[in-house]
Amino acid sequence: MKILVISDSHGRLERLVSIFEKEKPDVVICAGDHSEDGENLSFVHPEAKYYIVRGNCDFYDISSEDEMVLELEGHRIFLAHGHHYGVKQTYGIIETRGKELNCDIIIFGHTHIQDLIKRDGITLFNPGAVLNSQYGILKINKENIDFLQKRS
């Protein structure tokens, strides 16, 4: 399964469409900040499954949640924008929350910086900001996960 991971698009829908068409993912995970860009992408490319949370800039998004847990290919993924967990100062709070929810992957944004940390059986993954032409790809199955940090 190929998963496109995006965050912090800040109105760059044309960039999202281009990334989607290049990568052709099965699933899109949107970690907020202009969550409507993820929703609009789902109208342009409805063939993928979408998971979207809102971020600190998503004032008018009343349909998305602040966080969610999803299960894909036997992996539990905690998805949040990150601003409620102070990710610009520390990853400790969001990591603790992911562990409480028995997740092995945590996906977040907010910092506009790509990051990948694996420790204590959990992986923290920040795809960076679409605003800065950054995104992530997960190639996932029960036996293996590849985390890729990319630029468009």
CSV table of N, CA and C in Angstrom, one decimal:
chain,number,residue,atom,x,y,z
A,1,MET,N,0.8,-1.2,0.0
A,1,MET,CA,0.0,0.0,0.0
A,1,MET,C,0.9,1.2,0.0
A,2,LYS,N,0.6,2.2,-0.9
A,2,LYS,CA,1.3,3.4,-1.0
A,2,LYS,C,0.5,4.5,-0.4
A,3,ILE,N,1.1,5.3,0.6
A,3,ILE,CA,0.4,6.3,1.3
A,3,ILE,C,1.1,7.6,1.1
A,4,LEU,N,0.4,8.6,0.7
A,4,LEU,CA,0.9,10.0,0.6
A,4,LEU,C,0.6,10.7,1.9
A,5,VAL,N,1.6,11.2,2.5
A,5,VAL,CA,1.5,11.9,3.8
A,5,VAL,C,1.8,13.4,3.6
A,6,ILE,N,0.8,14.3,3.9
A,6,ILE,CA,0.9,15.7,3.6
A,6,ILE,C,0.6,16.5,4.9
A,7,SER,N,1.1,17.7,5.0
A,7,SER,CA,0.7,18.6,6.1
A,7,SER,C,1.1,20.0,5.6
A,8,ASP,N,0.4,21.0,6.2
A,8,ASP,CA,0.8,22.4,6.1
A,8,ASP,C,0.8,22.8,4.6
A,9,SER,N,-0.3,22.6,3.9
A,9,SER,CA,-0.3,22.9,2.5
A,9,SER,C,-0.6,24.4,2.3
A,10,HIS,N,-1.3,25.0,3.2
A,10,HIS,CA,-1.6,26.5,3.2
A,10,HIS,C,-2.0,27.0,1.9
A,11,GLY,N,-3.0,26.3,1.3
A,11,GLY,CA,-3.6,26.8,0.1
A,11,GLY,C,-2.9,26.4,-1.2
A,12,ARG,N,-2.0,25.5,-1.2
A,12,ARG,CA,-1.3,25.1,-2.4
A,12,ARG,C,-1.9,23.8,-3.0
A,13,LEU,N,-3.2,23.9,-3.3
A,13,LEU,CA,-3.9,22.8,-3.9
A,13,LEU,C,-3.3,22.3,-5.2
A,14,GLU,N,-2.8,23.3,-6.0
A,14,GLU,CA,-2.2,22.9,-7.3
A,14,GLU,C,-1.0,22.0,-7.1
A,15,ARG,N,-0.2,22.3,-6.0
A,15,ARG,CA,0.9,21.5,-5.7
A,15,ARG,C,0.5,20.1,-5.2
A,16,LEU,N,-0.6,20.0,-4.4
A,16,LEU,CA,-1.1,18.7,-4.0
A,16,LEU,C,-1.5,17.9,-5.1
A,17,VAL,N,-2.2,18.5,-6.1
A,17,VAL,CA,-2.7,17.7,-7.3
A,17,VAL,C,-1.5,17.2,-8.0
A,18,SER,N,-0.5,18.0,-8.2
A,18,SER,CA,0.7,17.6,-8.9
A,18,SER,C,1.4,16.4,-8.2
A,19,ILE,N,1.5,16.5,-6.9
A,19,ILE,CA,2.2,15.5,-6.1
A,19,ILE,C,1.4,14.2,-6.2
A,20,PHE,N,0.0,14.3,-6.0
A,20,PHE,CA,-0.8,13.1,-6.1
A,20,PHE,C,-0.6,12.4,-7.5
A,21,GLU,N,-0.7,13.2,-8.6
A,21,GLU,CA,-0.6,12.6,-9.9
A,21,GLU,C,0.8,12.0,-10.2
A,22,LYS,N,1.8,12.5,-9.5
A,22,LYS,CA,3.2,11.9,-9.6
A,22,LYS,C,3.3,10.6,-8.9
A,23,GLU,N,2.7,10.6,-7.6
A,23,GLU,CA,2.9,9.5,-6.7
A,23,GLU,C,1.8,8.4,-6.9
A,24,LYS,N,0.6,8.7,-7.3
A,24,LYS,CA,-0.5,7.8,-7.5
A,24,LYS,C,-0.7,6.9,-6.2
A,25,PRO,N,-1.0,7.5,-5.1
A,25,PRO,CA,-1.2,6.8,-3.8
A,25,PRO,C,-2.5,6.1,-3.7
A,26,ASP,N,-2.6,5.0,-2.8
A,26,ASP,CA,-3.8,4.4,-2.5
A,26,ASP,C,-4.5,5.1,-1.4
A,27,VAL,N,-3.8,5.8,-0.5
A,27,VAL,CA,-4.3,6.5,0.6
A,27,VAL,C,-3.6,7.8,0.8
A,28,VAL,N,-4.3,8.8,1.2
A,28,VAL,CA,-3.8,10.1,1.5
A,28,VAL,C,-4.0,10.4,3.0
A,29,ILE,N,-3.0,10.8,3.7
A,29,ILE,CA,-3.1,11.2,5.1
A,29,ILE,C,-2.7,12.7,5.2
A,30,CYS,N,-3.6,13.5,5.7
A,30,CYS,CA,-3.4,14.9,5.8
A,30,CYS,C,-3.4,15.3,7.2
A,31,ALA,N,-2.3,15.9,7.6
A,31,ALA,CA,-2.0,16.2,9.0
A,31,ALA,C,-2.4,17.7,9.3
A,32,GLY,N,-3.2,18.3,8.6
A,32,GLY,CA,-3.8,19.6,8.9
A,32,GLY,C,-3.0,20.8,8.4
A,33,ASP,N,-3.6,21.9,8.8
A,33,ASP,CA,-3.2,23.3,8.3
A,33,ASP,C,-3.6,23.4,6.8
A,34,HIS,N,-4.7,23.9,6.7
A,34,HIS,CA,-5.5,24.0,5.4
A,34,HIS,C,-6.0,22.6,5.0
A,35,SER,N,-6.7,22.0,6.0
A,35,SER,CA,-7.3,20.7,5.8
A,35,SER,C,-8.3,20.7,4.6
A,36,GLU,N,-8.8,21.9,4.3
A,36,GLU,CA,-9.7,21.9,3.1
A,36,GLU,C,-9.0,21.6,1.8
A,37,ASP,N,-7.7,21.8,1.8
A,37,ASP,CA,-6.9,21.4,0.6
A,37,ASP,C,-6.9,19.9,0.5
A,38,GLY,N,-6.8,19.1,1.6
A,38,GLY,CA,-7.0,17.7,1.5
A,38,GLY,C,-8.3,17.3,1.0
A,39,GLU,N,-9.4,18.0,1.6
A,39,GLU,CA,-10.7,17.7,1.1
A,39,GLU,C,-10.9,18.0,-0.4
A,40,ASN,N,-10.4,19.1,-0.8
A,40,ASN,CA,-10.5,19.5,-2.2
A,40,ASN,C,-9.8,18.5,-3.1
A,41,LEU,N,-8.6,18.0,-2.6
A,41,LEU,CA,-7.9,17.0,-3.4
A,41,LEU,C,-8.7,15.7,-3.5
A,42,SER,N,-9.5,15.4,-2.5
A,42,SER,CA,-10.4,14.2,-2.6
A,42,SER,C,-11.5,14.3,-3.6
A,43,PHE,N,-11.8,15.6,-3.9
A,43,PHE,CA,-12.8,15.8,-5.0
A,43,PHE,C,-12.2,15.6,-6.4
A,44,VAL,N,-10.9,16.1,-6.5
A,44,VAL,CA,-10.2,16.0,-7.8
A,44,VAL,C,-9.8,14.5,-8.0
A,45,HIS,N,-9.3,13.8,-7.0
A,45,HIS,CA,-8.9,12.4,-7.1
A,45,HIS,C,-9.6,11.5,-6.0
A,46,PRO,N,-10.9,11.2,-6.3
A,46,PRO,CA,-11.6,10.4,-5.3
A,46,PRO,C,-11.2,8.9,-5.3
A,47,GLU,N,-10.3,8.5,-6.1
A,47,GLU,CA,-9.9,7.1,-6.2
A,47,GLU,C,-9.1,6.7,-4.9
A,48,ALA,N,-8.6,7.6,-4.2
A,48,ALA,CA,-7.8,7.2,-3.0
A,48,ALA,C,-8.7,7.3,-1.7
A,49,LYS,N,-8.3,6.7,-0.7
A,49,LYS,CA,-9.0,6.8,0.6
A,49,LYS,C,-8.3,8.0,1.4
A,50,TYR,N,-9.0,8.9,2.0
A,50,TYR,CA,-8.5,10.0,2.7
A,50,TYR,C,-8.7,10.0,4.2
A,51,TYR,N,-7.7,10.4,5.0
A,51,TYR,CA,-7.8,10.6,6.4
A,51,TYR,C,-7.3,12.0,6.7
A,52,ILE,N,-8.1,12.9,7.3
A,52,ILE,CA,-7.8,14.3,7.4
A,52,ILE,C,-8.0,14.7,8.8
A,53,VAL,N,-7.1,15.4,9.5
A,53,VAL,CA,-7.3,16.1,10.7
A,53,VAL,C,-7.1,17.6,10.5
A,54,ARG,N,-7.6,18.4,11.4
A,54,ARG,CA,-7.4,19.8,11.3
A,54,ARG,C,-6.2,20.3,12.1
A,55,GLY,N,-5.7,21.4,11.7
A,55,GLY,CA,-4.5,22.0,12.4
A,55,GLY,C,-4.9,23.3,13.0
A,56,ASN,N,-3.9,24.1,13.5
A,56,ASN,CA,-4.2,25.3,14.2
A,56,ASN,C,-4.6,26.4,13.2
A,57,CYS,N,-4.5,26.3,11.9
A,57,CYS,CA,-5.0,27.3,11.0
A,57,CYS,C,-6.3,26.9,10.4
A,58,ASP,N,-6.9,25.8,10.8
A,58,ASP,CA,-8.2,25.3,10.3
A,58,ASP,C,-9.4,25.8,11.1
A,59,PHE,N,-9.5,27.1,11.2
A,59,PHE,CA,-10.5,27.7,12.1
A,59,PHE,C,-11.9,27.3,11.7
A,60,TYR,N,-12.2,27.2,10.4
A,60,TYR,CA,-13.6,27.0,10.0
A,60,TYR,C,-13.9,25.5,9.6
A,61,ASP,N,-12.9,24.6,9.9
A,61,ASP,CA,-13.2,23.2,9.7
A,61,ASP,C,-13.9,22.6,10.8
A,62,ILE,N,-15.2,22.4,10.7
A,62,ILE,CA,-16.0,21.8,11.8
A,62,ILE,C,-16.3,20.3,11.5
A,63,SER,N,-15.8,19.8,10.4
A,63,SER,CA,-16.1,18.4,10.1
A,63,SER,C,-14.9,17.5,10.4
A,64,SER,N,-13.7,18.0,10.5
A,64,SER,CA,-12.5,17.2,10.8
A,64,SER,C,-12.3,17.2,12.3
A,65,GLU,N,-11.7,16.1,12.8
A,65,GLU,CA,-11.3,16.0,14.2
A,65,GLU,C,-9.9,16.6,14.4
A,66,ASP,N,-9.5,16.8,15.7
A,66,ASP,CA,-8.1,17.2,16.0
A,66,ASP,C,-7.1,16.1,15.9
A,67,GLU,N,-7.6,14.9,16.1
A,67,GLU,CA,-6.7,13.7,16.0
A,67,GLU,C,-7.5,12.5,15.7
A,68,MET,N,-6.8,11.4,15.2
A,68,MET,CA,-7.5,10.1,15.0
A,68,MET,C,-6.5,9.0,15.0
A,69,VAL,N,-7.0,7.8,15.2
A,69,VAL,CA,-6.2,6.6,15.2
A,69,VAL,C,-6.7,5.8,14.0
A,70,LEU,N,-5.8,5.4,13.1
A,70,LEU,CA,-6.3,4.5,12.0
A,70,LEU,C,-5.4,3.3,12.0
A,71,GLU,N,-6.0,2.3,11.4
A,71,GLU,CA,-5.3,1.0,11.3
A,71,GLU,C,-5.1,0.7,9.8
A,72,LEU,N,-3.9,0.5,9.4
A,72,LEU,CA,-3.6,0.2,8.0
A,72,LEU,C,-2.6,-0.9,7.9
A,73,GLU,N,-2.9,-2.0,7.2
A,73,GLU,CA,-2.0,-3.1,7.0
A,73,GLU,C,-1.4,-3.6,8.4
A,74,GLY,N,-2.2,-3.7,9.4
A,74,GLY,CA,-1.8,-4.2,10.7
A,74,GLY,C,-1.0,-3.2,11.6
A,75,HIS,N,-0.9,-2.0,11.1
A,75,HIS,CA,-0.2,-0.9,11.9
A,75,HIS,C,-1.2,0.1,12.5
A,76,ARG,N,-1.0,0.5,13.7
A,76,ARG,CA,-1.9,1.5,14.3
A,76,ARG,C,-1.1,2.9,14.2
A,77,ILE,N,-1.8,3.8,13.6
A,77,ILE,CA,-1.2,5.1,13.3
A,77,ILE,C,-2.0,6.2,14.1
A,78,PHE,N,-1.3,7.0,14.8
A,78,PHE,CA,-1.8,8.2,15.5
A,78,PHE,C,-1.6,9.4,14.6
A,79,LEU,N,-2.6,10.1,14.3
A,79,LEU,CA,-2.5,11.2,13.4
A,79,LEU,C,-3.0,12.5,14.1
A,80,ALA,N,-2.2,13.5,14.2
A,80,ALA,CA,-2.6,14.8,14.7
A,80,ALA,C,-1.7,15.9,14.1
A,81,HIS,N,-2.2,17.1,14.1
A,81,HIS,CA,-1.4,18.2,13.5
A,81,HIS,C,-0.1,18.4,14.4
A,82,GLY,N,-0.3,18.4,15.7
A,82,GLY,CA,0.9,18.5,16.6
A,82,GLY,C,0.9,19.7,17.5
A,83,HIS,N,0.1,20.7,17.1
A,83,HIS,CA,0.1,22.0,17.9
A,83,HIS,C,-0.4,21.8,19.3
A,84,HIS,N,-1.3,20.8,19.5
A,84,HIS,CA,-1.8,20.5,20.9
A,84,HIS,C,-0.8,19.8,21.7
A,85,TYR,N,0.3,19.3,21.1
A,85,TYR,CA,1.3,18.5,21.8
A,85,TYR,C,2.6,19.2,21.9
A,86,GLY,N,2.7,20.4,21.5
A,86,GLY,CA,3.9,21.2,21.7
A,86,GLY,C,5.1,20.7,20.9
A,87,VAL,N,4.8,20.2,19.6
A,87,VAL,CA,5.9,19.6,18.9
A,87,VAL,C,7.0,20.5,18.4
A,88,LYS,N,6.8,21.8,18.5
A,88,LYS,CA,7.9,22.7,18.2
A,88,LYS,C,8.9,22.8,19.3
A,89,GLN,N,8.5,22.3,20.5
A,89,GLN,CA,9.5,22.3,21.6
A,89,GLN,C,10.0,20.9,22.0
A,90,THR,N,9.1,19.9,21.9
A,90,THR,CA,9.4,18.5,22.2
A,90,THR,C,8.5,17.5,21.5
A,91,TYR,N,9.0,16.3,21.3
A,91,TYR,CA,8.2,15.3,20.7
A,91,TYR,C,7.7,14.4,21.9
A,92,GLY,N,8.1,14.6,23.1
A,92,GLY,CA,7.8,13.7,24.2
A,92,GLY,C,6.3,13.6,24.5
A,93,ILE,N,5.5,14.7,24.4
A,93,ILE,CA,4.1,14.7,24.7
A,93,ILE,C,3.3,13.9,23.6
A,94,ILE,N,3.6,14.1,22.3
A,94,ILE,CA,2.9,13.4,21.3
A,94,ILE,C,3.3,11.9,21.3
A,95,GLU,N,4.6,11.7,21.6
A,95,GLU,CA,5.0,10.3,21.7
A,95,GLU,C,4.3,9.5,22.8
A,96,THR,N,4.2,10.2,23.9
A,96,THR,CA,3.4,9.6,25.1
A,96,THR,C,2.0,9.3,24.7
A,97,ARG,N,1.3,10.2,24.0
A,97,ARG,CA,0.0,10.0,23.5
A,97,ARG,C,-0.1,8.8,22.6
A,98,GLY,N,0.8,8.8,21.6
A,98,GLY,CA,0.8,7.6,20.7
A,98,GLY,C,0.9,6.3,21.4
A,99,LYS,N,1.8,6.3,22.4
A,99,LYS,CA,2.0,5.0,23.2
A,99,LYS,C,0.7,4.7,24.0
A,100,GLU,N,0.1,5.7,24.6
A,100,GLU,CA,-1.2,5.4,25.3
A,100,GLU,C,-2.2,4.8,24.4
A,101,LEU,N,-2.2,5.2,23.1
A,101,LEU,CA,-3.2,4.7,22.2
A,101,LEU,C,-2.7,3.4,21.5
A,102,ASN,N,-1.6,2.8,21.9
A,102,ASN,CA,-1.0,1.6,21.4
A,102,ASN,C,-0.7,1.7,19.9
A,103,CYS,N,-0.2,2.8,19.5
A,103,CYS,CA,0.2,3.1,18.1
A,103,CYS,C,1.7,2.8,17.9
A,104,ASP,N,2.0,2.3,16.7
A,104,ASP,CA,3.4,2.1,16.4
A,104,ASP,C,3.9,3.2,15.4
A,105,ILE,N,3.0,4.0,14.9
A,105,ILE,CA,3.4,5.1,14.0
A,105,ILE,C,2.7,6.4,14.5
A,106,ILE,N,3.4,7.5,14.5
A,106,ILE,CA,2.8,8.8,14.8
A,106,ILE,C,3.1,9.7,13.7
A,107,ILE,N,2.0,10.3,13.1
A,107,ILE,CA,2.2,11.2,12.0
A,107,ILE,C,1.7,12.6,12.4
A,108,PHE,N,2.5,13.6,12.2
A,108,PHE,CA,2.2,15.0,12.6
A,108,PHE,C,2.8,16.0,11.7
A,109,GLY,N,2.5,17.2,11.8
A,109,GLY,CA,3.0,18.3,11.0
A,109,GLY,C,3.4,19.5,11.9
A,110,HIS,N,2.9,20.7,11.6
A,110,HIS,CA,3.0,21.9,12.4
A,110,HIS,C,4.4,22.6,12.3
A,111,THR,N,5.5,21.8,12.3
A,111,THR,CA,6.8,22.4,12.4
A,111,THR,C,7.3,22.9,11.1
A,112,HIS,N,6.8,22.4,10.0
A,112,HIS,CA,7.2,22.7,8.6
A,112,HIS,C,8.6,22.1,8.4
A,113,ILE,N,9.0,21.1,9.2
A,113,ILE,CA,10.3,20.5,9.1
A,113,ILE,C,10.1,19.0,8.9
A,114,GLN,N,10.7,18.4,7.9
A,114,GLN,CA,10.6,16.9,7.8
A,114,GLN,C,11.4,16.3,8.9
A,115,ASP,N,10.9,15.2,9.5
A,115,ASP,CA,11.5,14.5,10.5
A,115,ASP,C,11.1,13.0,10.5
A,116,LEU,N,12.0,12.2,10.9
A,116,LEU,CA,11.8,10.7,11.0
A,116,LEU,C,12.6,10.2,12.2
A,117,ILE,N,11.9,9.8,13.2
A,117,ILE,CA,12.6,9.2,14.4
A,117,ILE,C,12.0,7.9,14.8
A,118,LYS,N,12.9,6.9,14.9
A,118,LYS,CA,12.5,5.6,15.3
A,118,LYS,C,13.1,5.2,16.7
A,119,ARG,N,12.2,5.0,17.7
A,119,ARG,CA,12.8,4.6,19.0
A,119,ARG,C,11.7,3.9,19.8
A,120,ASP,N,12.1,3.0,20.6
A,120,ASP,CA,11.2,2.2,21.6
A,120,ASP,C,10.0,1.7,20.9
A,121,GLY,N,10.2,1.1,19.6
A,121,GLY,CA,9.1,0.5,19.0
A,121,GLY,C,8.0,1.4,18.3
A,122,ILE,N,8.4,2.7,18.3
A,122,ILE,CA,7.4,3.7,17.7
A,122,ILE,C,8.2,4.5,16.7
A,123,THR,N,7.5,5.0,15.6
A,123,THR,CA,8.1,5.8,14.6
A,123,THR,C,7.4,7.1,14.6
A,124,LEU,N,8.1,8.2,14.7
A,124,LEU,CA,7.5,9.6,14.6
A,124,LEU,C,7.9,10.1,13.2
A,125,PHE,N,6.8,10.5,12.4
A,125,PHE,CA,7.1,10.9,11.0
A,125,PHE,C,6.4,12.3,10.8
A,126,ASN,N,7.2,13.2,10.4
A,126,ASN,CA,6.7,14.5,10.0
A,126,ASN,C,7.0,14.7,8.5
A,127,PRO,N,6.0,14.8,7.6
A,127,PRO,CA,6.3,14.9,6.2
A,127,PRO,C,6.9,16.3,5.7
A,128,GLY,N,6.9,17.3,6.7
A,128,GLY,CA,7.3,18.6,6.3
A,128,GLY,C,6.1,19.4,5.8
A,129,ALA,N,6.3,20.5,5.1
A,129,ALA,CA,5.2,21.3,4.7
A,129,ALA,C,5.1,21.3,3.2
A,130,VAL,N,3.9,21.0,2.7
A,130,VAL,CA,3.6,21.1,1.2
A,130,VAL,C,3.9,22.6,0.8
A,131,LEU,N,3.7,23.5,1.7
A,131,LEU,CA,4.0,24.9,1.4
A,131,LEU,C,5.5,25.1,0.9
A,132,ASN,N,6.3,24.3,1.5
A,132,ASN,CA,7.8,24.3,1.2
A,132,ASN,C,8.2,23.1,0.2
A,133,SER,N,7.2,22.6,-0.5
A,133,SER,CA,7.4,21.5,-1.5
A,133,SER,C,7.8,20.2,-0.9
A,134,GLN,N,7.4,20.0,0.4
A,134,GLN,CA,7.8,18.7,1.1
A,134,GLN,C,6.6,17.9,1.3
A,135,TYR,N,6.8,16.6,1.3
A,135,TYR,CA,5.8,15.6,1.6
A,135,TYR,C,6.4,14.3,1.9
A,136,GLY,N,5.6,13.3,2.4
A,136,GLY,CA,6.1,12.0,2.7
A,136,GLY,C,5.4,10.9,2.0
A,137,ILE,N,6.0,9.8,1.9
A,137,ILE,CA,5.5,8.6,1.3
A,137,ILE,C,5.7,7.4,2.3
A,138,LEU,N,4.7,6.7,2.6
A,138,LEU,CA,4.8,5.4,3.3
A,138,LEU,C,4.5,4.3,2.4
A,139,LYS,N,5.4,3.3,2.3
A,139,LYS,CA,5.1,2.1,1.6
A,139,LYS,C,5.0,1.1,2.7
A,140,ILE,N,3.8,0.5,2.9
A,140,ILE,CA,3.5,-0.2,4.1
A,140,ILE,C,2.8,-1.6,3.8
A,141,ASN,N,3.3,-2.5,4.5
A,141,ASN,CA,2.6,-3.8,4.6
A,141,ASN,C,2.9,-4.4,6.0
A,142,LYS,N,2.4,-5.6,6.2
A,142,LYS,CA,2.6,-6.2,7.6
A,142,LYS,C,4.0,-6.4,8.0
A,143,GLU,N,4.8,-6.7,7.0
A,143,GLU,CA,6.2,-7.1,7.3
A,143,GLU,C,7.2,-5.9,7.3
A,144,ASN,N,6.9,-4.9,6.5
A,144,ASN,CA,7.8,-3.8,6.3
A,144,ASN,C,7.2,-2.5,6.1
A,145,ILE,N,7.8,-1.4,6.5
A,145,ILE,CA,7.4,0.0,6.3
A,145,ILE,C,8.6,0.8,5.8
A,146,ASP,N,8.4,1.4,4.7
A,146,ASP,CA,9.4,2.4,4.2
A,146,ASP,C,8.9,3.8,4.4
A,147,PHE,N,9.6,4.6,5.1
A,147,PHE,CA,9.3,6.0,5.3
A,147,PHE,C,10.2,6.8,4.4
A,148,LEU,N,9.6,7.6,3.4
A,148,LEU,CA,10.3,8.4,2.5
A,148,LEU,C,10.0,9.8,2.6
A,149,GLN,N,11.0,10.7,2.7
A,149,GLN,CA,10.8,12.1,2.8
A,149,GLN,C,11.1,12.7,1.4
A,150,LYS,N,10.2,13.4,0.8
A,150,LYS,CA,10.4,13.8,-0.6
A,150,LYS,C,10.1,15.3,-0.7
A,151,ARG,N,10.6,15.8,-1.9
A,151,ARG,CA,10.3,17.2,-2.3
A,151,ARG,C,9.7,17.2,-3.7
A,152,SER,N,8.8,18.1,-4.0
A,152,SER,CA,8.2,18.1,-5.3
A,152,SER,C,8.9,19.1,-6.2
